[in-house]
PDB file of C-alpha atoms in Angstrom:
ATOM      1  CA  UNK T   1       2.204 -14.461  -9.242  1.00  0.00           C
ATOM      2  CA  UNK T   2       4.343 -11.830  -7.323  1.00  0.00           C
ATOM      3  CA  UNK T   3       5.013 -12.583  -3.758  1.00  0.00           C
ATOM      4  CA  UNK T   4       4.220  -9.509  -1.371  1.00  0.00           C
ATOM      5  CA  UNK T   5       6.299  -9.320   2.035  1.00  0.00           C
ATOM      6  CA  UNK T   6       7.472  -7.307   4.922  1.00  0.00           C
ATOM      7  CA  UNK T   7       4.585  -5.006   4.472  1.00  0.00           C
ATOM      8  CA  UNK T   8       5.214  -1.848   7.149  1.00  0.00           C
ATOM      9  CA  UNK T   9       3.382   1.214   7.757  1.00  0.00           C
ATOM     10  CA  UNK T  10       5.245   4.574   9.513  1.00  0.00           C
ATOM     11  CA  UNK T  11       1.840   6.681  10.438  1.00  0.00           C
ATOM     12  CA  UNK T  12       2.191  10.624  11.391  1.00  0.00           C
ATOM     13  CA  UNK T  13      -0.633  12.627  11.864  1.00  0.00           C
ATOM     14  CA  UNK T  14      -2.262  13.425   8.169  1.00  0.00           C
ATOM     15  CA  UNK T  15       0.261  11.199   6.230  1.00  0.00           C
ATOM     16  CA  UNK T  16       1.433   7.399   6.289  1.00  0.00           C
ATOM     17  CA  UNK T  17       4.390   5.866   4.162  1.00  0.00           C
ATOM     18  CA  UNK T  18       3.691   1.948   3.212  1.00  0.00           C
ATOM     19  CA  UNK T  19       6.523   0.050   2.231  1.00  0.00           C
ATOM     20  CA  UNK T  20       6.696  -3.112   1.477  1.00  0.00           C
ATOM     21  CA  UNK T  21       8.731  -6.312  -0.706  1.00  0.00           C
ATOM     22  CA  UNK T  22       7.709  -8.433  -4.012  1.00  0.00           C
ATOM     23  CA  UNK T  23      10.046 -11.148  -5.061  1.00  0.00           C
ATOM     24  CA  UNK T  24      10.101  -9.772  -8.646  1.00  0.00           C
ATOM     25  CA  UNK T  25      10.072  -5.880  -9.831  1.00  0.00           C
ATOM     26  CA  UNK T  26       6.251  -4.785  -9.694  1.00  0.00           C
ATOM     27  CA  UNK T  27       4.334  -1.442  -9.660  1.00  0.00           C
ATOM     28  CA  UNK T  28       2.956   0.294  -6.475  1.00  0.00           C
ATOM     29  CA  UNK T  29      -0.550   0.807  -5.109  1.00  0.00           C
ATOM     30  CA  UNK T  30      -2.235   1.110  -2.001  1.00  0.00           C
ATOM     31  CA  UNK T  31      -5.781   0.967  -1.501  1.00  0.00           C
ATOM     32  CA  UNK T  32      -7.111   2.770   1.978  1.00  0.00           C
ATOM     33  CA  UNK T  33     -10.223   3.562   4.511  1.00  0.00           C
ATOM     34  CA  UNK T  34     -11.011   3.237   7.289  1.00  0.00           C
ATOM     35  CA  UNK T  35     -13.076   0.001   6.290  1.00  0.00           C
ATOM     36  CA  UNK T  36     -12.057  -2.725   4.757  1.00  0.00           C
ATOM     37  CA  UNK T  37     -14.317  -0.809   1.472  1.00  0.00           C
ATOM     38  CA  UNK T  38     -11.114   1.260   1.402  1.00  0.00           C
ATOM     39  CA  UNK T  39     -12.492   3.526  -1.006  1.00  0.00           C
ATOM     40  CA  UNK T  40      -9.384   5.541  -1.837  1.00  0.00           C
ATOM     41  CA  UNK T  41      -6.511   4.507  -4.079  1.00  0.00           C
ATOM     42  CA  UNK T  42      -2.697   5.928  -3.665  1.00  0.00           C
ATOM     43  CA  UNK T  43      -1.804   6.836  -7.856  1.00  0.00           C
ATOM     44  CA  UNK T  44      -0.094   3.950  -9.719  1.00  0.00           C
ATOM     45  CA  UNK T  45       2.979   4.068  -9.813  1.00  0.00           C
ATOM     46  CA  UNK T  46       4.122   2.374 -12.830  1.00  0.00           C
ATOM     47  CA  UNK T  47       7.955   2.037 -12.182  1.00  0.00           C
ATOM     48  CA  UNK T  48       8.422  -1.874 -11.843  1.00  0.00           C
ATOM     49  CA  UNK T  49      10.839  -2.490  -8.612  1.00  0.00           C
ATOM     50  CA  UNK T  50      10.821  -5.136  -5.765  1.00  0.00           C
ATOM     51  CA  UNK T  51      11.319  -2.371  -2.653  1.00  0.00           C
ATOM     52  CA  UNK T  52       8.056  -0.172  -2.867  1.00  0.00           C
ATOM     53  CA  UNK T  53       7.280   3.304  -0.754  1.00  0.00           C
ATOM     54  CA  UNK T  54       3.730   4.769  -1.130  1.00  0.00           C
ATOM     55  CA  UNK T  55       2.964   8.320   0.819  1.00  0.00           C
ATOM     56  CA  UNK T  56      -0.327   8.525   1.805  1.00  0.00           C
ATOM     57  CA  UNK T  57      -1.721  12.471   2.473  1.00  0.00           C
ATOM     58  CA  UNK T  58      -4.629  13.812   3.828  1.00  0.00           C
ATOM     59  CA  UNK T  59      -5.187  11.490   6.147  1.00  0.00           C
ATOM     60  CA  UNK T  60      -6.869  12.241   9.551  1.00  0.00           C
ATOM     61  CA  UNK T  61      -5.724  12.777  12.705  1.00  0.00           C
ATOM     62  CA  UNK T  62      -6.307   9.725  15.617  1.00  0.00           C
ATOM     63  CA  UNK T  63      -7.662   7.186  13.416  1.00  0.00           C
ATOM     64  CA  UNK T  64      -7.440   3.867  11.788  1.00  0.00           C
ATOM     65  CA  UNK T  65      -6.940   3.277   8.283  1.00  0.00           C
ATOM     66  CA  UNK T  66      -7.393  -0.227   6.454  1.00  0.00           C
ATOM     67  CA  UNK T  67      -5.326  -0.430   3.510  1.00  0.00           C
ATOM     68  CA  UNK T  68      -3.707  -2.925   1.608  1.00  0.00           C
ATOM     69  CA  UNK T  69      -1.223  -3.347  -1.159  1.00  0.00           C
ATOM     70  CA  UNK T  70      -1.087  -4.159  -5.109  1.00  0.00           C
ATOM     71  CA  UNK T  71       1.535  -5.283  -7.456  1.00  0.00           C
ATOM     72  CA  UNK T  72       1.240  -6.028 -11.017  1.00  0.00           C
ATOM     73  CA  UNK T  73       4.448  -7.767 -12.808  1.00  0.00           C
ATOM     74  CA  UNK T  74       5.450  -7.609 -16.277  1.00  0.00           C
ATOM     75  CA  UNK T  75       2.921 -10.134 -17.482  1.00  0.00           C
ATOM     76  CA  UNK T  76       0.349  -8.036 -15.999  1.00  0.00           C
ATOM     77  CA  UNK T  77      -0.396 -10.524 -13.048  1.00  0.00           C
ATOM     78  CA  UNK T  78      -1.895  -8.573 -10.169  1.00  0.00           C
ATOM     79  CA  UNK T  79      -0.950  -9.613  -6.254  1.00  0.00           C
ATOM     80  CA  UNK T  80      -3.251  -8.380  -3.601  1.00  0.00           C
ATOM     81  CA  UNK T  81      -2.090  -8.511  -0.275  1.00  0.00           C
ATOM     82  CA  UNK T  82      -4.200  -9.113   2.860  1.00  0.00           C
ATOM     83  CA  UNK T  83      -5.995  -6.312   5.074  1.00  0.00           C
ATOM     84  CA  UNK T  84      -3.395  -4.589   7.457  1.00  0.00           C
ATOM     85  CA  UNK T  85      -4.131  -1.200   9.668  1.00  0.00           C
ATOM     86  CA  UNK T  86      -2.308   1.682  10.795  1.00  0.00           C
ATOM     87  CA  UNK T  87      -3.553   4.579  13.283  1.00  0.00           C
ATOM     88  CA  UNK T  88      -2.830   8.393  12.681  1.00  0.00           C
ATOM     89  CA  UNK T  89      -1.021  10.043  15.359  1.00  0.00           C
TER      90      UNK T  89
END
């Protein structure tokens, strides 16, 4: 299974970037909320790498998100990392 690390989030005011490490090249997702329902999804993005960057948009102003990431290797394993937040500024 792919090992997810140094998970980071740089919030602004309606966007966030999540970055974050996997020990072997993996796709990107990020599901967020502001529970930990998340309800939203970032796109997939398919590209397999081990240094990821997701933009999150339309985010609101002042408040705190729940997200957390999702990589998929080659084989098609899927690694789910824990629950982290972020606030908007």
């Amino acid at each position: 299974m792919p090992v997810i690390s140094n998970v980071h989030t740089t919030p602004n005011p309606t966007t966030a970037t999540v970055t974050w490490t996997t020990d072997v090249p993996t796709d990107s997702q990020v599901q967020y909320g502001t529970t930990t329902a998340y309800g939203s999804s970032s796109a997939l993005n398919s590209t397999l790498v081990t240094s990821h960057s997701v933009r999150l948009s339309g985010l609101t102003r002042l408040t705190t998100y729940h997200y957390r990431v999702l990589s998929r290797n080659s084989a098609g394993t899927l690694a789910v990392s824990g629950d982290y937040t972020f606030t908007t500024k």
